[in-house]
mmCIF file of N, CA and C in Angstrom:
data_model
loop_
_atom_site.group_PDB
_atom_site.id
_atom_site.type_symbol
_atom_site.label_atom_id
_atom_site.label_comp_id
_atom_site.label_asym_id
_atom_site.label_seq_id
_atom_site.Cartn_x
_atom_site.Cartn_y
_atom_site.Cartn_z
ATOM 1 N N UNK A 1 106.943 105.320 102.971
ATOM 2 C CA UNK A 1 106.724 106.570 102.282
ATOM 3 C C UNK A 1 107.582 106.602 101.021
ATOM 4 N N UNK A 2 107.026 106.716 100.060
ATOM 5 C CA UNK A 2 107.699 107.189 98.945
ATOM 6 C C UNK A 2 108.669 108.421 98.461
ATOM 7 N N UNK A 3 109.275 108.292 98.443
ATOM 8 C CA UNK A 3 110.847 109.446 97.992
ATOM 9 C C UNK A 3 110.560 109.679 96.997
ATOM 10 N N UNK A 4 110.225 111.241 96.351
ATOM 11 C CA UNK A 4 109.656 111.803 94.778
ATOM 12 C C UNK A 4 110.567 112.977 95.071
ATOM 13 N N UNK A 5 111.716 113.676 95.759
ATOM 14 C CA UNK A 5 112.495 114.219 95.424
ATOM 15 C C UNK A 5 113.364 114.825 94.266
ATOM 16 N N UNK A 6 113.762 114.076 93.826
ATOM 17 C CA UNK A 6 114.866 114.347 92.756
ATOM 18 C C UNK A 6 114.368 113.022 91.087
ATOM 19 N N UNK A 7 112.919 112.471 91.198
ATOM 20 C CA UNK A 7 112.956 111.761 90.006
ATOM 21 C C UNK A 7 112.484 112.136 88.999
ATOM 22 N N UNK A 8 112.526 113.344 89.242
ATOM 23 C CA UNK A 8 112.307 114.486 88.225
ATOM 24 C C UNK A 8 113.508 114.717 86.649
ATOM 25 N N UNK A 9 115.022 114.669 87.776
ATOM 26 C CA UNK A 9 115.995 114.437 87.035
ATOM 27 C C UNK A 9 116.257 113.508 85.842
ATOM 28 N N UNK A 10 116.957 114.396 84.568
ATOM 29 C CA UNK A 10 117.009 113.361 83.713
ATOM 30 C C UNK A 10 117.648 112.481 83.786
ATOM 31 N N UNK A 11 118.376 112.109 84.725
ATOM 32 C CA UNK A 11 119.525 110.979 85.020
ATOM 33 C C UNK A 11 119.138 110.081 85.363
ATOM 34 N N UNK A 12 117.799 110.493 86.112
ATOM 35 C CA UNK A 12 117.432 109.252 87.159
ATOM 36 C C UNK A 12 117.365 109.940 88.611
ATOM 37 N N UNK A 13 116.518 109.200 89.251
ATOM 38 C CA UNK A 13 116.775 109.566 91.023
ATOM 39 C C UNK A 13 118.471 109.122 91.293
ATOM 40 N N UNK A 14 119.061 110.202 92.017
ATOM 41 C CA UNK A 14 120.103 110.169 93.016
ATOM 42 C C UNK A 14 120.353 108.577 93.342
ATOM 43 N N UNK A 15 119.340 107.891 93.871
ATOM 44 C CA UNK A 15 119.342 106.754 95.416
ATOM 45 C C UNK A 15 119.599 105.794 94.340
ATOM 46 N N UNK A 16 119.019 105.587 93.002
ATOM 47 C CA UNK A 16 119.362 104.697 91.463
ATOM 48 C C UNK A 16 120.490 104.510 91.120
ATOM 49 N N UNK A 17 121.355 105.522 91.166
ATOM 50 C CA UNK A 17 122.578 106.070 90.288
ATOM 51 C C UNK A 17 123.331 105.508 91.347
ATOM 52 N N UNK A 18 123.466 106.091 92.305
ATOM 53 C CA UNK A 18 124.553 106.038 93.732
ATOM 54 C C UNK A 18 124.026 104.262 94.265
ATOM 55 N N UNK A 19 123.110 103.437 94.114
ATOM 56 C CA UNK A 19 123.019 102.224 94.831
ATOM 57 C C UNK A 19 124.284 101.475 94.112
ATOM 58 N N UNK A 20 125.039 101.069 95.113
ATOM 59 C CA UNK A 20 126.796 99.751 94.730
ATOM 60 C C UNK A 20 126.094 98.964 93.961
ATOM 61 N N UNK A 21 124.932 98.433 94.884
ATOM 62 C CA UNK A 21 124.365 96.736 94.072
ATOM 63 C C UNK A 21 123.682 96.709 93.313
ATOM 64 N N UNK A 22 123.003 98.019 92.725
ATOM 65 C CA UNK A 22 122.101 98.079 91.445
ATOM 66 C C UNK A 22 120.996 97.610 92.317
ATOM 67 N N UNK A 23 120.738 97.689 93.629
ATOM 68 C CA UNK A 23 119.151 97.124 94.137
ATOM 69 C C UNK A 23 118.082 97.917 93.243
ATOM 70 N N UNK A 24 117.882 98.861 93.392
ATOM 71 C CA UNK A 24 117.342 99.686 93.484
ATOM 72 C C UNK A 24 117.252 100.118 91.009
ATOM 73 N N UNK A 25 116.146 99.842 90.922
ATOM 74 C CA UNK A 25 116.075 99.722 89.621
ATOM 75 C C UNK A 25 114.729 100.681 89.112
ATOM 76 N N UNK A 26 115.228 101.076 87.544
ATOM 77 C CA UNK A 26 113.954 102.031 87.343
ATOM 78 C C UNK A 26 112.799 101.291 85.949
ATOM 79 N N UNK A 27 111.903 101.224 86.081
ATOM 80 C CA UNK A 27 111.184 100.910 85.242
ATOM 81 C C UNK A 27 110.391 101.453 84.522
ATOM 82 N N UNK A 28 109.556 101.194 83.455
ATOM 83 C CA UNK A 28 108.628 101.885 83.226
ATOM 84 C C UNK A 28 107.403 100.744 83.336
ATOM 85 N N UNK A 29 106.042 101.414 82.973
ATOM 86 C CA UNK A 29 104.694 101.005 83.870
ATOM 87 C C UNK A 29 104.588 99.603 82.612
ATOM 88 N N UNK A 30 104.819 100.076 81.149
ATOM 89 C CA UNK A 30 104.978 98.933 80.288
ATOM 90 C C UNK A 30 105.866 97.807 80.961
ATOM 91 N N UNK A 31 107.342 98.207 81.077
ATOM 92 C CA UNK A 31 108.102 96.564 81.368
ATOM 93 C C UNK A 31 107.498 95.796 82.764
ATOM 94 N N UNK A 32 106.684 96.726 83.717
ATOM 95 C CA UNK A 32 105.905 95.625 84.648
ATOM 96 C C UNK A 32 105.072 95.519 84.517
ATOM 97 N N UNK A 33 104.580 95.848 83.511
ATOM 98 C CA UNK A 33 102.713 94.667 82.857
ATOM 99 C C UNK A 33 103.559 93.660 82.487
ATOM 100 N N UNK A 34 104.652 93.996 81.128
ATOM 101 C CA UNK A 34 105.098 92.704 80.671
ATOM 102 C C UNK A 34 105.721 91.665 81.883
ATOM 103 N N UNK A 35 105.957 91.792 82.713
ATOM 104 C CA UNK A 35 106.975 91.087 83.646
ATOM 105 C C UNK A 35 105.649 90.138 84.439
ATOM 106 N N UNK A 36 104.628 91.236 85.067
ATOM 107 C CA UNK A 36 103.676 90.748 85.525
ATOM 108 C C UNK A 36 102.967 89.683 84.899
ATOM 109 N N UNK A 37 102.479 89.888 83.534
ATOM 110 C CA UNK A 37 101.993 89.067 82.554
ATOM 111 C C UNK A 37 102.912 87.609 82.854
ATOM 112 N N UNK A 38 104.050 87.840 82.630
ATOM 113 C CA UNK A 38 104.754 86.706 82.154
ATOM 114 C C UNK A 38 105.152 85.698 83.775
ATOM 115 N N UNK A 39 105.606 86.089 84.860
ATOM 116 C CA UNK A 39 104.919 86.008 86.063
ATOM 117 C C UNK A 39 103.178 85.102 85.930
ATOM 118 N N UNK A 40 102.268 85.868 85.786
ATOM 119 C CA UNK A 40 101.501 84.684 85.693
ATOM 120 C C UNK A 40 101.511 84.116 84.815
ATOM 121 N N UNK A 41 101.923 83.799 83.786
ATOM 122 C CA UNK A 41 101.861 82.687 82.677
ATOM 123 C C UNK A 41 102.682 81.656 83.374
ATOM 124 N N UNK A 42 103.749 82.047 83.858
ATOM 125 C CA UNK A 42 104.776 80.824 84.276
ATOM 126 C C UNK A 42 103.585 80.251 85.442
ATOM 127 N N UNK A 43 102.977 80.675 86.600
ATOM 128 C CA UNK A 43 102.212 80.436 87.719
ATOM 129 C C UNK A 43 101.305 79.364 87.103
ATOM 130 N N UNK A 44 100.556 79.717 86.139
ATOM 131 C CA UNK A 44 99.444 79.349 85.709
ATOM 132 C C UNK A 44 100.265 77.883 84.924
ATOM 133 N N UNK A 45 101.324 78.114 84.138
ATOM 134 C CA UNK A 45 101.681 76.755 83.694
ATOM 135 C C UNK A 45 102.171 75.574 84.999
ATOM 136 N N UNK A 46 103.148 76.317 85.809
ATOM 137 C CA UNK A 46 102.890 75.406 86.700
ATOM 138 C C UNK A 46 102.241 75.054 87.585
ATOM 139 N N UNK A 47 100.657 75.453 87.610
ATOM 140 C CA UNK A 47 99.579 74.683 88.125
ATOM 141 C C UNK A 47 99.266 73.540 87.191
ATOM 142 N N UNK A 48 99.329 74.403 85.821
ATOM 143 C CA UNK A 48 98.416 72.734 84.987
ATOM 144 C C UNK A 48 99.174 72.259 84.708
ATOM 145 N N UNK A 49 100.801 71.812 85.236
ATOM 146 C CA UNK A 49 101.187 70.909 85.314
ATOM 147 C C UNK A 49 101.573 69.933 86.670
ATOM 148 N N UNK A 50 100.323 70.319 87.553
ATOM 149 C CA UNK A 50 100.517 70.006 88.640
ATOM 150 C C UNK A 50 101.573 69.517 89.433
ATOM 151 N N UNK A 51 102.052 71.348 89.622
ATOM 152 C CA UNK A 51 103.395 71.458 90.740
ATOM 153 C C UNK A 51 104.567 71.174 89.699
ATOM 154 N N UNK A 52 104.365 70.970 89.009
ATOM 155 C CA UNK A 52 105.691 70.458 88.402
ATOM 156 C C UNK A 52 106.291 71.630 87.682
ATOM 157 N N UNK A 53 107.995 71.713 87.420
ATOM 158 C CA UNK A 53 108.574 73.506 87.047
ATOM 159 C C UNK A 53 108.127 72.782 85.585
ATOM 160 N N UNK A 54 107.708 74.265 84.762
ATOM 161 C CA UNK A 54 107.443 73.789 83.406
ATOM 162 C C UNK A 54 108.502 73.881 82.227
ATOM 163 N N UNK A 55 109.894 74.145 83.521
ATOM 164 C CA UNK A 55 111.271 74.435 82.049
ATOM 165 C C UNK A 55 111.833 72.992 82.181
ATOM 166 N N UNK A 56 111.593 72.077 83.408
ATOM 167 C CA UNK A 56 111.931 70.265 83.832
ATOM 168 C C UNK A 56 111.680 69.612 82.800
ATOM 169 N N UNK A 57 110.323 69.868 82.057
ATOM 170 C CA UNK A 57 109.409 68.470 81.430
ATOM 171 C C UNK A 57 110.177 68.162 80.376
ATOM 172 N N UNK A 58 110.196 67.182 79.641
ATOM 173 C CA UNK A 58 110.974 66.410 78.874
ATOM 174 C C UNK A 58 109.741 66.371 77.852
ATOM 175 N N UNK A 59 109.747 66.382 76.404
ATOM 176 C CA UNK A 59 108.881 66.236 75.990
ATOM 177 C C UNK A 59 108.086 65.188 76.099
ATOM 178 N N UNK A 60 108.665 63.578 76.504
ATOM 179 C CA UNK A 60 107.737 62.896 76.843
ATOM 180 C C UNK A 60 106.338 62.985 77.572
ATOM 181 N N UNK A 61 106.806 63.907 78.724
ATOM 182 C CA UNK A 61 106.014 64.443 79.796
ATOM 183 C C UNK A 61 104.814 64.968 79.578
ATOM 184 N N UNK A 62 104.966 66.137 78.294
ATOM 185 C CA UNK A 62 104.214 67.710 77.682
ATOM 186 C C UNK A 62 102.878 66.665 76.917
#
């Protein structure tokens, strides 16, 4: 269930502010398209480089 209590506040929700470890993070709907986007770009590069991480390759490789 979702907690919509207090994120009304301009501060932020309460549970944001008060988390020690910073788990708990606020976004907006833009920075997770961009994140998402970039998420699959990395996916998609390392398929067509079959399996291989695409920050490894050496330019010989590319």
């Amino acid at each position: 269930m979702k907690c919509d209590l207090c994120d009304f506040l301009p501060e932020g929700p309460a549970c944001v502010r008060a988390c020690p470890n910073q788990a708990l993070r606020l976004i907006t709907d833009d920075s997770l398209q961009r994140q998402m986007k970039e998420k699959q770009r990395l996916a998609a590069s390392w398929f067509a480089n079959g399996g291989e991480d695409p920050l490894s390759l050496t330019q010989e490789q590319h």
